[in-house]
């Protein structure tokens, strides 16, 4: 949210500069994202002064240029060549001196000494559009005769420089979503830090009065729970026109476009007080009735942007006697708003249920300044004040008379003896616990000062136990811990010293510790050149619509998504990684190694139906949903870049397989005992499924199918691995590390060249080898594969190496030969293999 420093000073007499104020805001929980200098006229009219044309003669070498001498109040008169038809001696004009920078849209140019048709020119006499004070280019600006020569143009045009403070409002701080709300927090800070010179000034509405009762509008609130308070008043005889300069400057400074004086007032008050308003053309309110009620399901309504929307019976509407006029708290209708022909207005100031507004806003994907505040919670006690404030401003800028008694329809929980219509939140605090949570004894007097500065009423004190009344605009302060947080942020986090001693206690964590294992694997992958990515758990509906193995029906759907791009919870990490690859490849970063730890979500309605049929009772619907942690890896591009040392080498499936094996080994998984199956999945061209001894799938490794890559415009192969982190933790829990001496006796290598059927895989041969020789066989690896000439049809050749070693003795030839013979027989019997 943008906060104007000058606008802020309407309500609090600040003496600190804008940067200091920004630092204070960050320290009290209103984090500032940026501070930017803003000029009402670009360039601030620097270098422009008022001059007097002393002489004006025709240029000897031109039929339209003039030679002038201009007095700018200092030094000798400047010779300036001017092309304006209206230039004449005796005029007071605006002069751009040498070195002045003028702007034309995004372009700028600097005034320099020059020659025009052979005559020297030491400046420029300016037109309105050339300096940004208007749009006319009919001639130069001619000022009144009494304008002082040498006066700076910035002073003449009352140029005001301002500072824009960008405050990042968190969802719980709707009370600070306005200039007055920010000023109120600053006031609390200054008062709590013994600065008694600072005052908080809320604009008065005492001048508000009812002029007549010529335009009464009847208000009925049917949806009382969705609209606890609705206030309204009509103003007759307004003149809709351009807003005055002060109002336009205030809005443009914070990035809003002025529309007309009525609409601009509602926007001004919104950003002043944090309360949204709506101005209706009173003559378009049919039957002179306003009814606040829910829409009929399927009803059509055209909003202000010209879009026809289908309403739900949960959409709260502001209606007249015949039809809806506005989606309450979200967006106005096309035919009920204020136009240049409007003469009478009906002004609305209401408090709507935040949940109702939030659901409607999400349902129609309409994010407005009004819905932003309503869905976070406004102050129901402020609606009447804001209505009067807006009515007074409308009368100031548009004229008119208040033509009805104020309507105030309210469903109140007012408590006897309180001045507000809606009672404050009642919170009880224990002063000792406040000090304990803060970590410092800050004293009762300081606590009381801070609470009063925050407008929190101390209703009663019973020793260390205080009963407080928290204003309704503080929707986030309803518990003791919330009050403590408020006290601490105003007192200052930086004022809490570190203790001289540290108290701790023994604790027993989970074994294996999932956080430590995740950190260990992350460090391992990072050391191997991977970059960690973190993608949104919400993803596009379109990713799952064409799938059969992970169809849209098994997605966890969002009821009121912000957009279709965030419509479902992800079932796989794959698509998020492909988005990251797409972004990098589009920026010519093609060689990528990514990993991500993240949850995947599934909906399985059959679980609920199965439970219901099995147990004969109504099943828990939550059983249909599951959440699983996964570790995913992506490889694409080159493994090594081309250089004078080596040629470039592409990444491959086997490279990714090696990284996965490293992870499994680090987690204590015995790779040799894994069952490997061919992956049959629509997302992959080819791949493997890794299955543990207990039959549970640990993960998969594959080459992403081209049809999956096509929507992402990725032309290079992508290799992907997905590991079930929960199953890996179970495998790690079974692992027991064994410490043993390094072997004293040498290992022996023997090779076989086996002729086998093409359907036989290396993993099958390796598993059979380890089952045959459990004691001496330490490793088996494949170093050559041949398929081609001189081989039988349907056959291939595997060249295998076997590493043998005895921990107690040096191996003898007879032992080695016997072992190799057993392995040979196993291969012959199980796989019909022959030695080449």
Tab-separated table of N, CA, C and O in Angstrom, residues 1-8 10-11 38-40 160 162-164 179 241-273 275 277 369 373 389 393 397:
chain	number	residue	atom	x	y	z
A	1	UNK	N	0.852	-1.187	0.000
A	1	UNK	CA	0.000	0.000	0.000
A	1	UNK	C	0.887	1.236	0.000
A	1	UNK	O	1.874	1.301	0.750
A	2	UNK	N	0.529	2.229	-0.822
A	2	UNK	CA	1.309	3.454	-0.927
A	2	UNK	C	0.810	4.496	0.069
A	2	UNK	O	-0.386	4.803	0.126
A	3	UNK	N	1.746	5.056	0.833
A	3	UNK	CA	1.439	6.095	1.809
A	3	UNK	C	2.191	7.364	1.413
A	3	UNK	O	3.415	7.342	1.245
A	4	UNK	N	1.450	8.469	1.259
A	4	UNK	CA	2.058	9.759	0.943
A	4	UNK	C	2.501	10.425	2.242
A	4	UNK	O	1.716	10.575	3.183
A	5	UNK	N	3.766	10.829	2.277
A	5	UNK	CA	4.312	11.476	3.482
A	5	UNK	C	3.574	12.785	3.750
A	5	UNK	O	3.225	13.078	4.905
A	6	UNK	N	3.324	13.584	2.706
A	6	UNK	CA	2.609	14.851	2.909
A	6	UNK	C	1.177	14.609	3.363
A	6	UNK	O	0.641	15.338	4.206
A	7	UNK	N	0.542	13.610	2.786
A	7	UNK	CA	-0.832	13.264	3.184
A	7	UNK	C	-0.854	12.807	4.637
A	7	UNK	O	-1.749	13.165	5.415
A	8	UNK	N	0.141	12.041	5.027
A	8	UNK	CA	0.236	11.540	6.399
A	8	UNK	C	0.288	12.691	7.395
A	8	UNK	O	-0.285	12.617	8.497
A	10	UNK	N	-1.233	15.352	7.392
A	10	UNK	CA	-2.540	15.959	7.672
A	10	UNK	C	-3.051	15.534	9.045
A	10	UNK	O	-3.862	16.232	9.658
A	11	UNK	N	-2.606	14.359	9.506
A	11	UNK	CA	-3.179	13.766	10.711
A	11	UNK	C	-2.198	13.699	11.887
A	11	UNK	O	-2.623	13.490	13.019
A	38	UNK	N	8.694	11.696	-4.938
A	38	UNK	CA	7.676	11.907	-5.962
A	38	UNK	C	7.535	13.410	-6.204
A	38	UNK	O	7.480	14.195	-5.249
A	39	UNK	N	7.466	13.780	-7.467
A	39	UNK	CA	7.265	15.173	-7.836
A	39	UNK	C	5.927	15.314	-8.543
A	39	UNK	O	5.606	14.513	-9.436
A	40	UNK	N	5.163	16.332	-8.159
A	40	UNK	CA	3.856	16.518	-8.801
A	40	UNK	C	4.021	16.875	-10.274
A	40	UNK	O	3.154	16.585	-11.095
A	160	UNK	N	4.856	20.723	-5.340
A	160	UNK	CA	5.099	20.061	-4.056
A	160	UNK	C	5.798	18.734	-4.293
A	160	UNK	O	5.278	17.876	-4.998
A	162	UNK	N	6.954	15.228	-2.805
A	162	UNK	CA	6.418	14.331	-1.780
A	162	UNK	C	7.284	13.089	-1.735
A	162	UNK	O	8.136	12.862	-2.603
A	163	UNK	N	7.073	12.291	-0.704
A	163	UNK	CA	7.778	11.013	-0.579
A	163	UNK	C	6.741	9.918	-0.451
A	163	UNK	O	5.820	10.014	0.369
A	164	UNK	N	6.881	8.912	-1.282
A	164	UNK	CA	5.953	7.779	-1.268
A	164	UNK	C	6.574	6.657	-0.447
A	164	UNK	O	7.691	6.209	-0.727
A	179	UNK	N	-4.157	6.010	5.532
A	179	UNK	CA	-3.216	7.013	6.039
A	179	UNK	C	-3.466	7.298	7.518
A	179	UNK	O	-2.512	7.421	8.294
A	241	UNK	N	-17.894	17.077	-11.804
A	241	UNK	CA	-16.891	17.750	-12.637
A	241	UNK	C	-15.509	17.260	-12.234
A	241	UNK	O	-15.363	16.341	-11.417
A	242	UNK	N	-14.511	17.896	-12.810
A	242	UNK	CA	-13.132	17.543	-12.470
A	242	UNK	C	-12.842	17.948	-11.029
A	242	UNK	O	-13.314	18.979	-10.548
A	243	UNK	N	-12.059	17.127	-10.347
A	243	UNK	CA	-11.739	17.392	-8.953
A	243	UNK	C	-10.794	18.575	-8.821
A	243	UNK	O	-10.027	18.883	-9.748
A	244	UNK	N	-10.818	19.252	-7.674
A	244	UNK	CA	-9.848	20.332	-7.452
A	244	UNK	C	-8.416	19.781	-7.407
A	244	UNK	O	-8.195	18.587	-7.217
A	245	UNK	N	-7.458	20.680	-7.552
A	245	UNK	CA	-6.057	20.285	-7.682
A	245	UNK	C	-5.570	19.492	-6.483
A	245	UNK	O	-4.862	18.501	-6.628
A	246	UNK	N	-5.927	19.895	-5.262
A	246	UNK	CA	-5.423	19.202	-4.068
A	246	UNK	C	-5.873	17.748	-4.029
A	246	UNK	O	-5.119	16.859	-3.604
A	247	UNK	N	-7.104	17.507	-4.482
A	247	UNK	CA	-7.643	16.152	-4.460
A	247	UNK	C	-6.983	15.285	-5.527
A	247	UNK	O	-6.618	14.127	-5.287
A	248	UNK	N	-6.794	15.867	-6.716
A	248	UNK	CA	-6.137	15.116	-7.787
A	248	UNK	C	-4.699	14.786	-7.415
A	248	UNK	O	-4.216	13.669	-7.669
A	249	UNK	N	-3.993	15.735	-6.815
A	249	UNK	CA	-2.602	15.485	-6.428
A	249	UNK	C	-2.506	14.374	-5.394
A	249	UNK	O	-1.611	13.513	-5.460
A	250	UNK	N	-3.415	14.384	-4.430
A	250	UNK	CA	-3.387	13.358	-3.384
A	250	UNK	C	-3.539	11.965	-3.985
A	250	UNK	O	-2.820	11.028	-3.611
A	251	UNK	N	-4.460	11.824	-4.939
A	251	UNK	CA	-4.721	10.513	-5.527
A	251	UNK	C	-3.608	10.084	-6.477
A	251	UNK	O	-3.174	8.925	-6.456
A	252	UNK	N	-3.155	11.006	-7.324
A	252	UNK	CA	-2.103	10.633	-8.290
A	252	UNK	C	-0.804	10.288	-7.586
A	252	UNK	O	-0.045	9.442	-8.069
A	253	UNK	N	-0.538	10.912	-6.457
A	253	UNK	CA	0.700	10.622	-5.725
A	253	UNK	C	0.766	9.167	-5.294
A	253	UNK	O	1.833	8.540	-5.334
A	254	UNK	N	-0.380	8.608	-4.901
A	254	UNK	CA	-0.375	7.203	-4.449
A	254	UNK	C	-0.728	6.243	-5.583
A	254	UNK	O	-0.951	5.054	-5.352
A	255	UNK	N	-0.791	6.759	-6.808
A	255	UNK	CA	-0.962	5.884	-7.968
A	255	UNK	C	-2.381	5.685	-8.442
A	255	UNK	O	-2.644	4.775	-9.239
A	256	UNK	N	-3.332	6.519	-7.988
A	256	UNK	CA	-4.722	6.395	-8.430
A	256	UNK	C	-5.026	7.424	-9.510
A	256	UNK	O	-4.518	8.553	-9.476
A	257	UNK	N	-5.887	7.061	-10.442
A	257	UNK	CA	-6.275	7.963	-11.525
A	257	UNK	C	-7.541	8.718	-11.134
A	257	UNK	O	-8.566	8.107	-10.860
A	258	UNK	N	-7.492	10.054	-11.101
A	258	UNK	CA	-8.711	10.817	-10.807
A	258	UNK	C	-9.780	10.564	-11.872
A	258	UNK	O	-9.469	10.455	-13.057
A	259	UNK	N	-11.055	10.460	-11.438
A	259	UNK	CA	-12.157	10.182	-12.369
A	259	UNK	C	-13.108	11.375	-12.418
A	259	UNK	O	-13.273	12.011	-13.446
A	260	UNK	N	-13.756	11.663	-11.321
A	260	UNK	CA	-14.551	12.881	-11.175
A	260	UNK	C	-14.618	13.190	-9.687
A	260	UNK	O	-14.194	12.391	-8.844
A	261	UNK	N	-15.139	14.361	-9.346
A	261	UNK	CA	-15.054	14.808	-7.956
A	261	UNK	C	-15.788	13.895	-6.977
A	261	UNK	O	-15.337	13.702	-5.847
A	262	UNK	N	-16.916	13.296	-7.387
A	262	UNK	CA	-17.666	12.422	-6.471
A	262	UNK	C	-16.886	11.123	-6.214
A	262	UNK	O	-16.662	10.728	-5.063
A	263	UNK	N	-16.493	10.451	-7.289
A	263	UNK	CA	-15.755	9.189	-7.156
A	263	UNK	C	-14.414	9.428	-6.470
A	263	UNK	O	-13.975	8.621	-5.638
A	264	UNK	N	-13.781	10.549	-6.790
A	264	UNK	CA	-12.481	10.842	-6.179
A	264	UNK	C	-12.596	11.035	-4.672
A	264	UNK	O	-11.702	10.647	-3.917
A	265	UNK	N	-13.697	11.607	-4.217
A	265	UNK	CA	-13.900	11.763	-2.769
A	265	UNK	C	-14.004	10.390	-2.101
A	265	UNK	O	-13.416	10.154	-1.039
A	266	UNK	N	-14.769	9.466	-2.716
A	266	UNK	CA	-14.893	8.134	-2.112
A	266	UNK	C	-13.536	7.426	-2.069
A	266	UNK	O	-13.230	6.746	-1.084
A	267	UNK	N	-12.731	7.600	-3.112
A	267	UNK	CA	-11.394	6.995	-3.108
A	267	UNK	C	-10.491	7.668	-2.082
A	267	UNK	O	-9.681	7.012	-1.416
A	268	UNK	N	-10.612	8.992	-1.967
A	268	UNK	CA	-9.806	9.719	-0.984
A	268	UNK	C	-10.118	9.248	0.433
A	268	UNK	O	-9.220	8.964	1.229
A	269	UNK	N	-11.410	9.154	0.750
A	269	UNK	CA	-11.807	8.737	2.104
A	269	UNK	C	-11.412	7.286	2.363
A	269	UNK	O	-11.027	6.926	3.481
A	270	UNK	N	-11.482	6.441	1.332
A	270	UNK	CA	-11.040	5.049	1.475
A	270	UNK	C	-9.591	4.994	1.925
A	270	UNK	O	-9.233	4.265	2.866
A	271	UNK	N	-8.726	5.771	1.268
A	271	UNK	CA	-7.314	5.743	1.604
A	271	UNK	C	-6.986	6.620	2.812
A	271	UNK	O	-5.899	6.516	3.364
A	272	UNK	N	-7.927	7.451	3.216
A	272	UNK	CA	-7.738	8.238	4.427
A	272	UNK	C	-8.105	7.430	5.667
A	272	UNK	O	-7.342	7.380	6.631
A	273	UNK	N	-9.268	6.779	5.625
A	273	UNK	CA	-9.819	6.132	6.819
A	273	UNK	C	-9.833	4.609	6.757
A	273	UNK	O	-10.101	3.962	7.776
A	275	UNK	N	-12.039	2.849	5.144
A	275	UNK	CA	-13.424	2.406	5.004
A	275	UNK	C	-13.882	2.652	3.577
A	275	UNK	O	-13.851	3.780	3.083
A	277	UNK	N	-16.408	3.158	0.489
A	277	UNK	CA	-17.706	3.802	0.275
A	277	UNK	C	-18.182	3.496	-1.135
A	277	UNK	O	-17.373	3.138	-2.000
A	369	UNK	N	-9.830	-2.401	-4.197
A	369	UNK	CA	-9.416	-1.756	-2.949
A	369	UNK	C	-10.463	-1.966	-1.863
A	369	UNK	O	-10.131	-2.107	-0.679
A	373	UNK	N	-10.061	-4.432	1.845
A	373	UNK	CA	-10.277	-3.997	3.230
A	373	UNK	C	-11.439	-4.730	3.882
A	373	UNK	O	-11.346	-5.136	5.043
A	389	UNK	N	-17.945	12.302	6.932
A	389	UNK	CA	-16.720	12.878	6.364
A	389	UNK	C	-16.825	12.969	4.843
A	389	UNK	O	-16.507	14.009	4.254
A	393	UNK	N	-17.041	16.390	2.329
A	393	UNK	CA	-16.094	16.599	1.240
A	393	UNK	C	-16.825	16.738	-0.106
A	393	UNK	O	-16.431	17.544	-0.956
A	397	UNK	N	-16.554	19.919	-2.713
A	397	UNK	CA	-16.015	19.897	-4.085
A	397	UNK	C	-17.104	19.836	-5.146
A	397	UNK	O	-16.825	20.092	-6.322
